[in-house]
Coordinates of C-alpha atoms in Angstrom, one line a residue:
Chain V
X1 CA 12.8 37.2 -23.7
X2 CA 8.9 37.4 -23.4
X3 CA 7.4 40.2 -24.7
X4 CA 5.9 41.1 -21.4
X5 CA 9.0 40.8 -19.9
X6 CA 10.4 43.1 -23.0
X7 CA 7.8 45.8 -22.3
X8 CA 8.9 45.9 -18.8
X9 CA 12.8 46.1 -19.5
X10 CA 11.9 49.4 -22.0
X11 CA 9.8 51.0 -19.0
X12 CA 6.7 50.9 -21.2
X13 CA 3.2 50.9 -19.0
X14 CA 0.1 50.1 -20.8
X15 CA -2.6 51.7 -20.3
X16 CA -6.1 50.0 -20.1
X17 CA -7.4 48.8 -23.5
X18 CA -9.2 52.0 -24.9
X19 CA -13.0 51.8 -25.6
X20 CA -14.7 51.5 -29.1
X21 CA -15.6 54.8 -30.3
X22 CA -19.4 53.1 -31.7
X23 CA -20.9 50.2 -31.9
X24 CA -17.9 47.1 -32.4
X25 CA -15.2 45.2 -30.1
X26 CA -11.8 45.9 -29.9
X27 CA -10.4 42.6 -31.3
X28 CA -12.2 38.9 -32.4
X29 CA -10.4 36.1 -32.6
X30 CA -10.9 32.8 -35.2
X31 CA -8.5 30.1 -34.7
X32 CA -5.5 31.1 -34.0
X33 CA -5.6 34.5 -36.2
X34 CA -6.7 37.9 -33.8
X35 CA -8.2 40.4 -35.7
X36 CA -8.0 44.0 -34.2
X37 CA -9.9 47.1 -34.8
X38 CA -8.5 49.8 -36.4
X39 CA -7.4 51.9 -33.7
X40 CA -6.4 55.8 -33.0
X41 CA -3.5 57.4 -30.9
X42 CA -4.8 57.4 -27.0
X43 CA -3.1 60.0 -24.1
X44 CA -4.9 59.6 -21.2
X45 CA -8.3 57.9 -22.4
X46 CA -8.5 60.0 -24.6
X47 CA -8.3 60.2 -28.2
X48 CA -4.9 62.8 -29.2
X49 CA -2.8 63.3 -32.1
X50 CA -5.9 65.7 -34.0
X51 CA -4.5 66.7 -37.3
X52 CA -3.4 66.0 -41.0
X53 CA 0.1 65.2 -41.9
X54 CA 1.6 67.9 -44.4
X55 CA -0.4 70.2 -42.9
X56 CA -0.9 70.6 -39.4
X57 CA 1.9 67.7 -38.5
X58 CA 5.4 66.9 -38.5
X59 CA 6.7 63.9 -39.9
X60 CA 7.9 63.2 -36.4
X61 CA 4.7 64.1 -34.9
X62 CA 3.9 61.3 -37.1
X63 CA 5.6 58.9 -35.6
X64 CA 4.7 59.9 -32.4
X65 CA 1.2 59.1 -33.2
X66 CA 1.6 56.2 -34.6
X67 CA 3.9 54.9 -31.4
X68 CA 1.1 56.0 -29.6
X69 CA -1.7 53.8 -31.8
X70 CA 0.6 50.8 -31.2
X71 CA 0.6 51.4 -27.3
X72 CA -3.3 51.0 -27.4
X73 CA -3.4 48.4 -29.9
X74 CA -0.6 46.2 -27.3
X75 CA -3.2 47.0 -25.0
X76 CA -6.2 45.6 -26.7
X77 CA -4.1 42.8 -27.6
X78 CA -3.2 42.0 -23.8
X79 CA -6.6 42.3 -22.9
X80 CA -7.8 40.1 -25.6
X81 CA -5.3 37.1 -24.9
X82 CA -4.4 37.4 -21.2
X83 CA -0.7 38.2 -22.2
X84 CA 1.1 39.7 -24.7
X85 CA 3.6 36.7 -24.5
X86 CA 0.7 34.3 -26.5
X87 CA 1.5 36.9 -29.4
X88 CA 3.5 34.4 -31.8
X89 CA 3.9 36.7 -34.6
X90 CA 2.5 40.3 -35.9
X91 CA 1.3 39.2 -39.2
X92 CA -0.5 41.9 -41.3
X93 CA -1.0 45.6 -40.3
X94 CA -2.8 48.4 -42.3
X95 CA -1.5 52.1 -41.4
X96 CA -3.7 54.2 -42.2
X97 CA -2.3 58.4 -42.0
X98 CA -4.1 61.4 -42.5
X99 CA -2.8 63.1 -45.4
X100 CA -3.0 66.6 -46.5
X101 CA -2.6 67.2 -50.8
X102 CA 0.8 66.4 -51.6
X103 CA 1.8 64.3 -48.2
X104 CA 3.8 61.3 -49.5
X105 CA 5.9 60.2 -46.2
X106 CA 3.3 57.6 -45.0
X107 CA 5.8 54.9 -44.6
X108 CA 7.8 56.9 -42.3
X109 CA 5.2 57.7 -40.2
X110 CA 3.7 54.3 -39.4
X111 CA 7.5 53.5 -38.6
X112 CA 6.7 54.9 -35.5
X113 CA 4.5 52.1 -35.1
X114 CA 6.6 49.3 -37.0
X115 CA 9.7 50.1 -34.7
X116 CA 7.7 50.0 -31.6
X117 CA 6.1 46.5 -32.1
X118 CA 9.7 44.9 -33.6
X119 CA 11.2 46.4 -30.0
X120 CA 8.4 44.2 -27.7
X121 CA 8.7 41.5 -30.0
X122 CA 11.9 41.6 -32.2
X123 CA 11.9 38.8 -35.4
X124 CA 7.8 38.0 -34.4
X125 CA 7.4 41.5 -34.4
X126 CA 8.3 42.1 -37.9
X127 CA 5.1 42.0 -40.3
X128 CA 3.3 41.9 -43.8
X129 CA 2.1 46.2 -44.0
X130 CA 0.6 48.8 -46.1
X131 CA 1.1 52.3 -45.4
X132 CA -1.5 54.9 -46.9
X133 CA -2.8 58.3 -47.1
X134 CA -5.9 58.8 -46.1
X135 CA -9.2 61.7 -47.0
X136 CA -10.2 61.8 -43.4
X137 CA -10.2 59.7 -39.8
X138 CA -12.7 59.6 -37.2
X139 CA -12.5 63.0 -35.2
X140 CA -9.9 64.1 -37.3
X141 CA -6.8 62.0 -35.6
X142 CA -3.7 61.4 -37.6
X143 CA -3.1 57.9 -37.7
X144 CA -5.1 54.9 -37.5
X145 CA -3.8 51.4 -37.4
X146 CA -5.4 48.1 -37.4
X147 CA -3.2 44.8 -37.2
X148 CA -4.1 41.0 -37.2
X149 CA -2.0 38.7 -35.1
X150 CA -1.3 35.1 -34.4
X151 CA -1.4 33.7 -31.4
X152 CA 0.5 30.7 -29.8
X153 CA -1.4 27.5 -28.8
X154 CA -2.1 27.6 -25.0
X155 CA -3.8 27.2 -21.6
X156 CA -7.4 28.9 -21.8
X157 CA -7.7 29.6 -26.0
X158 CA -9.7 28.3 -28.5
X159 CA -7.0 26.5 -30.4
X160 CA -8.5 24.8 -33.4
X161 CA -5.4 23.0 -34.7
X162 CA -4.7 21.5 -31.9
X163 CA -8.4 20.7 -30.9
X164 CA -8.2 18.7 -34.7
X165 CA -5.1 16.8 -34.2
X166 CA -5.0 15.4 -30.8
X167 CA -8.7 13.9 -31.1
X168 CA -7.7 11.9 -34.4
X169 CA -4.5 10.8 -32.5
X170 CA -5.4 9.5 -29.7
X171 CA -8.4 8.0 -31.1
X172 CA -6.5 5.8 -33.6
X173 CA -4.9 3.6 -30.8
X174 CA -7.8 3.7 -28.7
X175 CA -9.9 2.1 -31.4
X176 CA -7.2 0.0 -33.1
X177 CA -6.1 -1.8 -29.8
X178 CA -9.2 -4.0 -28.8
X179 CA -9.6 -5.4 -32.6
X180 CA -5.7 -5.8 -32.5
X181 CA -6.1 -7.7 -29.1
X182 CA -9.1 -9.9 -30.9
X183 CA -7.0 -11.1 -33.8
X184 CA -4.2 -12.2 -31.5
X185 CA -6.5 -14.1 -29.5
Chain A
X1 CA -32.6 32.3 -33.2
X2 CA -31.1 31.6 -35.9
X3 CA -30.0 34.8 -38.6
X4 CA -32.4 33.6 -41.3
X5 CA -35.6 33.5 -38.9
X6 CA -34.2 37.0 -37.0
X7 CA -34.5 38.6 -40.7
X8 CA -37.9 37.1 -41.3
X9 CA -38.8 38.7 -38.0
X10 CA -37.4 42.0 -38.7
X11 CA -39.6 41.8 -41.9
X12 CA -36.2 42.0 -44.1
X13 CA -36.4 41.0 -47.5
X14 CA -32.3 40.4 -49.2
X15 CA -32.2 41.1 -53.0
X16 CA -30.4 38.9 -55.4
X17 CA -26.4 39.4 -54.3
X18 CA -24.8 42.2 -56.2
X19 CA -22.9 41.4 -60.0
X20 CA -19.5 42.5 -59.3
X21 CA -18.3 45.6 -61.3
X22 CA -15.3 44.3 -63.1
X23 CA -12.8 41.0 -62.8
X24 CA -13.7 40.1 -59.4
X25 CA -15.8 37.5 -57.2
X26 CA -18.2 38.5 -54.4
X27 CA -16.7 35.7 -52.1
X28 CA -14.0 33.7 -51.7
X29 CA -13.6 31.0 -48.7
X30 CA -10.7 29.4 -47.0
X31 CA -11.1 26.9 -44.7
X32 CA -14.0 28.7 -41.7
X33 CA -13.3 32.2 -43.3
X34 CA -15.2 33.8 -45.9
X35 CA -14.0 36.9 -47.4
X36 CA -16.4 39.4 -48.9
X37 CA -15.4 41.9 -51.5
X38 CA -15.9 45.6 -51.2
X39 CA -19.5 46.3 -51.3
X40 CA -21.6 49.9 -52.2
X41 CA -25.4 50.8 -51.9
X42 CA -27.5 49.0 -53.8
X43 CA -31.3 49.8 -54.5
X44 CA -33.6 47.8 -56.4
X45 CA -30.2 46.0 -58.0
X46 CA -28.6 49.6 -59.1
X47 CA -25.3 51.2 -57.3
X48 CA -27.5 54.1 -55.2
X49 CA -26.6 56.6 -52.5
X50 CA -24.1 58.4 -54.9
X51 CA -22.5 61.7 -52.9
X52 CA -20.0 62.8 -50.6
X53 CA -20.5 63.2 -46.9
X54 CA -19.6 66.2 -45.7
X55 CA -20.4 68.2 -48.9
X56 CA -23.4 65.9 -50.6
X57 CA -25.0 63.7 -47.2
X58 CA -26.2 64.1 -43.9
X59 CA -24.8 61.4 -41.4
X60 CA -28.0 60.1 -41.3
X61 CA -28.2 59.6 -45.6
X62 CA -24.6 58.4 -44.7
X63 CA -25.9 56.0 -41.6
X64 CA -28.8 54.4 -44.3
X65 CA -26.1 53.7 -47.1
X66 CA -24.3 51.6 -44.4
X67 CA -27.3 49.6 -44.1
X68 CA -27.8 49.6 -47.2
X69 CA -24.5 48.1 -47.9
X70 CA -25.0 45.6 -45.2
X71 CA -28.1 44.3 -46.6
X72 CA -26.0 43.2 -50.0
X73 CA -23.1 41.7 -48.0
X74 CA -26.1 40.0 -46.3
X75 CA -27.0 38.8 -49.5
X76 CA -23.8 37.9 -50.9
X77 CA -22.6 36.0 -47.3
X78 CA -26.1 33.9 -48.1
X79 CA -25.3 33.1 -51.8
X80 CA -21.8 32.3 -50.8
X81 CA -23.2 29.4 -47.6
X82 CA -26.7 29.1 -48.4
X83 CA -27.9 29.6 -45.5
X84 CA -27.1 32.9 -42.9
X85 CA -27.5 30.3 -40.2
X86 CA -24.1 29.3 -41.2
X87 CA -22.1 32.5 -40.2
X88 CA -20.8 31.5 -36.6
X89 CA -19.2 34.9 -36.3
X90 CA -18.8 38.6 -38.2
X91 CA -15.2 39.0 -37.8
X92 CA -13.8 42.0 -39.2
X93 CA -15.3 44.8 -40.8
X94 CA -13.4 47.9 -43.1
X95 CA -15.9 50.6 -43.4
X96 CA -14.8 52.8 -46.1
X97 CA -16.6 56.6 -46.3
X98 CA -16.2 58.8 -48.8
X99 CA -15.5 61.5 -47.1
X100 CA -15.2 65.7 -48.2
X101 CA -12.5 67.6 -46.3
X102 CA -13.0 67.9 -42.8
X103 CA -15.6 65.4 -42.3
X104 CA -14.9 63.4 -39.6
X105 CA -17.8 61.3 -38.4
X106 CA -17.4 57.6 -39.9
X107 CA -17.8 55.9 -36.9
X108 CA -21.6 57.0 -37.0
X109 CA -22.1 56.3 -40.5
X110 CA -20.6 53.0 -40.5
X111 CA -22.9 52.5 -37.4
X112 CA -25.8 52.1 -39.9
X113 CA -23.9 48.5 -40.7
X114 CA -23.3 47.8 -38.0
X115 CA -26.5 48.2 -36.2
X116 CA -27.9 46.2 -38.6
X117 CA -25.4 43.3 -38.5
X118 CA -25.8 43.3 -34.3
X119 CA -29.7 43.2 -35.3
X120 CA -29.6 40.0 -37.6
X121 CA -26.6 37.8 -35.5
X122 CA -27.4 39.6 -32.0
X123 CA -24.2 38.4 -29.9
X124 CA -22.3 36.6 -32.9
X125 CA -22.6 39.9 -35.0
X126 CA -20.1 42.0 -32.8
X127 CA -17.2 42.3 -35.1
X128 CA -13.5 44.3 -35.0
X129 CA -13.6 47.4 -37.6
X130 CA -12.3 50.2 -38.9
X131 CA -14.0 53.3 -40.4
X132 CA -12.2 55.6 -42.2
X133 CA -12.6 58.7 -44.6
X134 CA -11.5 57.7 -48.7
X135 CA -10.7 60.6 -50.9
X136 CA -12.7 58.6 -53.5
X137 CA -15.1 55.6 -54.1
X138 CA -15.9 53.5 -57.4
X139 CA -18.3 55.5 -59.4
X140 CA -19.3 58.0 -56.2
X141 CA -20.8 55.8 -54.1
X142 CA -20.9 57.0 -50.4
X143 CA -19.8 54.2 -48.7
X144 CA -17.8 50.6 -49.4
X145 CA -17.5 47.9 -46.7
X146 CA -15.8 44.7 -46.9
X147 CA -16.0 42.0 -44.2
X148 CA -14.5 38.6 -43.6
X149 CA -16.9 36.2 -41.5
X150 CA -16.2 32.8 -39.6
X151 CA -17.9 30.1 -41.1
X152 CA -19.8 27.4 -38.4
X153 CA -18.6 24.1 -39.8
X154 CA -22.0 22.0 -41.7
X155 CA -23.1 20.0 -44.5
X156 CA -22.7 21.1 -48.1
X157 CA -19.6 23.4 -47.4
X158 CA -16.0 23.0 -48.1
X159 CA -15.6 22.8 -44.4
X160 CA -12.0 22.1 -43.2
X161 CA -12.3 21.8 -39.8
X162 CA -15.2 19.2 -39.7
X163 CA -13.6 17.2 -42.4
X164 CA -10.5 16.8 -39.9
X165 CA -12.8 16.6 -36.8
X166 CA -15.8 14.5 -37.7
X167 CA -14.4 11.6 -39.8
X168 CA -12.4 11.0 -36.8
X169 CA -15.4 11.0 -34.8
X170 CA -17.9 9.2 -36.3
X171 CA -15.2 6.4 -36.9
X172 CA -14.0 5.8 -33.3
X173 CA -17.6 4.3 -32.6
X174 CA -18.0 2.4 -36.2
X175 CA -14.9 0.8 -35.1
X176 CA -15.0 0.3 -31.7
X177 CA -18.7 -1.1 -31.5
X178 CA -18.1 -4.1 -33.6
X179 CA -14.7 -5.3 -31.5
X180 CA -17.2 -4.4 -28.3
X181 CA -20.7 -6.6 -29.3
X182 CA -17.9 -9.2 -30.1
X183 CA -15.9 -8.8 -26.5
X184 CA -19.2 -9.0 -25.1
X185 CA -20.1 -12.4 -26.4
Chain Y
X1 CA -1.3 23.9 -66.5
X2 CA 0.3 25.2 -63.6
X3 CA 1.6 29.2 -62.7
X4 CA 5.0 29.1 -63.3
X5 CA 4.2 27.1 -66.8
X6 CA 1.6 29.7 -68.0
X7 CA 4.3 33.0 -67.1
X8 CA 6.5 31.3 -69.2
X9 CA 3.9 31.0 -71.9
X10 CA 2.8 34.5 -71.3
X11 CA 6.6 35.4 -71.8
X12 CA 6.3 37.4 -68.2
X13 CA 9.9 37.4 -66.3
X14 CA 9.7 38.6 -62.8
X15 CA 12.7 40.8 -61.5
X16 CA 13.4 40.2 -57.9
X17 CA 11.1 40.9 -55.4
X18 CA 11.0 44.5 -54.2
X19 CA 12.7 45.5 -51.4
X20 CA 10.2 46.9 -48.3
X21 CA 10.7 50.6 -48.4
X22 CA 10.9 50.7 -44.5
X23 CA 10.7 48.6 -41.3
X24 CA 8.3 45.8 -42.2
X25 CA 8.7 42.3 -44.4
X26 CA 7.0 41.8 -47.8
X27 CA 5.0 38.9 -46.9
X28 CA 4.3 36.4 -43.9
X29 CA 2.4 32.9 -43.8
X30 CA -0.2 31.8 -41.2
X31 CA -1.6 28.4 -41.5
X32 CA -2.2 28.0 -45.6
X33 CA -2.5 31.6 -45.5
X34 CA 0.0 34.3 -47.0
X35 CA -0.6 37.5 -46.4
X36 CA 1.6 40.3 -48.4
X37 CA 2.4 43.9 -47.8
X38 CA 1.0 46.7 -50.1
X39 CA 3.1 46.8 -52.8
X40 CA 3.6 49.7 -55.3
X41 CA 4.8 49.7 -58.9
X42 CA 7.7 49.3 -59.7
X43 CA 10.2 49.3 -62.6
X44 CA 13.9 48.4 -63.4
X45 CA 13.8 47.9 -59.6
X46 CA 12.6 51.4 -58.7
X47 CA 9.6 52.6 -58.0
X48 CA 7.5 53.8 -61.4
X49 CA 4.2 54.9 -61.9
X50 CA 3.9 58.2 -59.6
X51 CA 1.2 60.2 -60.2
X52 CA -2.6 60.9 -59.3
X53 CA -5.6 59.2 -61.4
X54 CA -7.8 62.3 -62.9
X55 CA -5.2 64.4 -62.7
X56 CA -1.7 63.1 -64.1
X57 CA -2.4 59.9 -65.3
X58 CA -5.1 58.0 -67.8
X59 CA -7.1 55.1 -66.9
X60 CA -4.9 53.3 -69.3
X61 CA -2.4 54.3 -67.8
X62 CA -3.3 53.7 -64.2
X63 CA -4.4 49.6 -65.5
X64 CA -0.6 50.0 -66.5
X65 CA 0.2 50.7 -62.9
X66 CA -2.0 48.3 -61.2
X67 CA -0.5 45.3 -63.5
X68 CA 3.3 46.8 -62.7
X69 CA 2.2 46.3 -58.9
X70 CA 0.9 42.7 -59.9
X71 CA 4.1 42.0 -61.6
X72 CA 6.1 42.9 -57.6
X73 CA 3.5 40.8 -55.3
X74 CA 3.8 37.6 -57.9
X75 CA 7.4 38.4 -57.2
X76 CA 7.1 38.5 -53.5
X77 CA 4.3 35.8 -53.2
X78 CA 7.0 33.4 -55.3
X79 CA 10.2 34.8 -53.2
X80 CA 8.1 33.3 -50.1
X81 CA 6.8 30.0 -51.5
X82 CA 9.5 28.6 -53.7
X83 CA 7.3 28.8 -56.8
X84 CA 3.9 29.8 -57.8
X85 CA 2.6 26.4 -58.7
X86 CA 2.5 26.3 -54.5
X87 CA -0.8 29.0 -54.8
X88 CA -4.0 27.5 -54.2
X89 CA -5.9 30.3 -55.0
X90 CA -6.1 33.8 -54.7
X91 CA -8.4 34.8 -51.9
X92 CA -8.6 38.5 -51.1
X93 CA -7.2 41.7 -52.6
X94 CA -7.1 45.5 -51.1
X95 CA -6.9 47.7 -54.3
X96 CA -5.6 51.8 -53.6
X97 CA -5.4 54.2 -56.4
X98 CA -4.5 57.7 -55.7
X99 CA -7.1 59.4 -56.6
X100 CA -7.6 63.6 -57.6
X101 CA -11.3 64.8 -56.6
X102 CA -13.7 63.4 -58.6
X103 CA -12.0 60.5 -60.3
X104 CA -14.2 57.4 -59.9
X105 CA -13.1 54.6 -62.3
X106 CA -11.3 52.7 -60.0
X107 CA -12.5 49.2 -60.6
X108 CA -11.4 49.8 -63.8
X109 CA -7.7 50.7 -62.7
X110 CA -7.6 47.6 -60.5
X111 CA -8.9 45.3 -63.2
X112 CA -5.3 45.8 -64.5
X113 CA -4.3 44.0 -61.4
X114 CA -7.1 41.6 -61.6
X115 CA -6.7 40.8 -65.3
X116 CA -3.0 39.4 -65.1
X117 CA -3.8 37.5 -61.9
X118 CA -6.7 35.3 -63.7
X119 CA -4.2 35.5 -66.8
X120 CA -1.3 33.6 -64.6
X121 CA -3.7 31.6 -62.6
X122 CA -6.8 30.9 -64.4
X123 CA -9.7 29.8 -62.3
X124 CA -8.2 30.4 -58.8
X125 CA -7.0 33.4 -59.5
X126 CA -10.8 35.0 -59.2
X127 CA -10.3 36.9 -55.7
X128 CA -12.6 39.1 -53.6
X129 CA -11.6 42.3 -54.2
X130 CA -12.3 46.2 -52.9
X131 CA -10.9 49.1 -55.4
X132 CA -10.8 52.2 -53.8
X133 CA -9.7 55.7 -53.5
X134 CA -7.0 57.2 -51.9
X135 CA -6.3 60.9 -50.7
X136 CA -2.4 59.7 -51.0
X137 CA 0.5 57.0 -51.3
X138 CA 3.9 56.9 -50.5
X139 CA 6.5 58.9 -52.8
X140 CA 2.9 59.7 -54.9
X141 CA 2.8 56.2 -56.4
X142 CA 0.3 55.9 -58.4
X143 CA -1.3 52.1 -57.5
X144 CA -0.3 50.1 -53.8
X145 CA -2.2 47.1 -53.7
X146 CA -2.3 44.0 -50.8
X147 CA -3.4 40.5 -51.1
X148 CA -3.6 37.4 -49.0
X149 CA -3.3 34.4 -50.7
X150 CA -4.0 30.4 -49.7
X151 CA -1.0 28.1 -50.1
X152 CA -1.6 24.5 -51.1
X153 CA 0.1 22.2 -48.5
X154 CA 3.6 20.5 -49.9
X155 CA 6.7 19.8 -48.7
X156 CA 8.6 22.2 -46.6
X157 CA 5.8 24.3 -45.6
X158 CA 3.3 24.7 -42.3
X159 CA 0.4 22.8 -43.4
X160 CA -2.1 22.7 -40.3
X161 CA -4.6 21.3 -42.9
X162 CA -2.8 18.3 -43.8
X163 CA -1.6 17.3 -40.7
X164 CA -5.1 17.4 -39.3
X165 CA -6.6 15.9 -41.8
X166 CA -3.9 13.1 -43.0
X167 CA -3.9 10.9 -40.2
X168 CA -7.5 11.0 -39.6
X169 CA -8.3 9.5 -43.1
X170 CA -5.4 7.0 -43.0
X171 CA -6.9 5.7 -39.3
X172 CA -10.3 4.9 -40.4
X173 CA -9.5 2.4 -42.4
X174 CA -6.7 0.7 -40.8
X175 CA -9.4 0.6 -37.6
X176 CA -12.4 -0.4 -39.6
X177 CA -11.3 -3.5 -41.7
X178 CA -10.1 -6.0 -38.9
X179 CA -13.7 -5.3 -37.2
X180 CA -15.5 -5.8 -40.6
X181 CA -12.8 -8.8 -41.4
X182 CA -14.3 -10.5 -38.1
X183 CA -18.0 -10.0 -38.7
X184 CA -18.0 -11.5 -42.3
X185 CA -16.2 -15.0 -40.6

């Protein structure tokens, strides 16, 4: 199953890709890597989720936040490719947590993200991650997350490998064929 | 306009690229990527802009060690090509603030970087980022940003993609002409 | 002399790799490129090392961590290649150190990360690097550090670069000698 088609099945509505808090995009794209922005937890357009883990936070709060930072980041990720079904695997994610002295359960909190993006995608979903604890994050939110992504070959993306190979391909009969036809002659 | 002449324009002047503090290089490249290490302040070839925000900075001291920092990446990405002409895109920047409890305002800091990379590549300088608060940077340095940039394919560079694409192209007419003058006789 | 001949010579055994301490993978290629979780230090196949630089542990100590963590992503990087001789170079490499107010020296912490990598690889083990300072880590480890890593192509693995690349060079001259064949008659 697609992932679109995934996201529909577990009732989960996207909201529109949340805007950059200064001056960057959302996501760039080389090749077929997508590199995303580190991104906060959005409810409603706006930035939620203000406070420091071990402090002000449950662990489960937590992982509500980062849930939440993977909802926007599916977003951006949509927006970028057109669909989430051109995702062909999460490859590297940095989870970033806010962490009061003494808060050590940073890999349980960016779960909340990890489990999220295996459900849309299941085995693509599962990716390369580090999960840290962090002074301080823009406006004080709890969780930031930014991931990079590949994305399948396909209709309407710059798609370097195959732009490479098929030129070289096709070229070799193409140019082969009328010397080949000389000889024979 | 290219980078290099935008510079000259804005009456910037890059130092020699930073020495790296201990067993690491300033650059490393892979196929069109280049990967920057972590960069600080530098001023007149000496780590500068050593202090805290929150406690030591105002987010305008913090905004010009951004740009400070930029301007040695600047001159690191140049050492590493040759030529700033060569970046075809900034990719993906981690802004790293070193941050006192309950500061909260990287995003405008790192905007000092930013600005200046928008300034210098216009268009092709609009990069994904994070900016986040670090308990602690190498020897107190209030800010470290790293950045991976996408490389325009040209001469003198290990340059994967034109070594697939080109050869390819400039043989299809080195071959074909020949068999054509001679069909044409 | 390749990687896997020089950790003999060194008289370095690698346990297994470490198991991901929660929903994520240790390591996942794109292209040529491996990209590998933050990994922690670890010892007798548990985690080791847990304490805060400036405040529990020495520098020396802390380079002892940061080579531990070295001694767990050669693991990994080896687990997902087949062998180490398959690593072209090292490219990039996110260094964390937990870090109590004020502690500063963590390029020097790191270098016991960088060290062994140049050790095991020689020349292509010189990566870009960023050492910095974190508020926390999971379970209070002392070091996590990431790295992304380029594969030489070879047998068995997804090498975009050789397949563009290969049948370009073997077509030029295949198409080019009969033409030049018929103009020296």
């Amino acid at each position: 199953m697609g992932a679109e088609s995934r996201l529909k099945q577990l009732g989960i509505e996207l909201s529109a890709a949340p805007a950059p808090m200064a001056n960057y995009v959302r996501a760039v794209q080389v090749g077929n890597l997508l590199f995303l922005s580190g991104h906060g937890p959005m409810k409603d357009g706006k930035l939620a989720h203000i406070g420091k883990l071990g402090r002000d936070m449950s662990v489960e709060e937590g992982r509500q936040s980062a849930r939440a930072v993977g909802l926007g980041l599916l977003a951006s990720a949509r927006e970028a490719l057109g669909s989430l079904d051109r995702v062909k695997r999460v490859v590297k994610v940095l989870g970033m947590v806010n962490s009061a002295d003494g808060f050590v359960q940073q890999p349980q909190v960016i779960n909340g993200f990890s489990d999220l993006i295996v459900e849309v995608f299941g085995e693509a979903g599962r990716h390369a991650r580090s999960a840290v604890g962090m002074a301080e994050l823009p406006m004080g939110i709890s969780v930031e997350i930014e991931m990079i992504v590949e994305v399948a070959d396909g209709a309407g993306a710059a798609r370097p490998k195959a732009a490479a190979k098929k030129p070289a391909r096709s070229a070799r009969p193409a140019a082969r064929r009328p010397a080949a036809r000389k000889r024979r002659r």
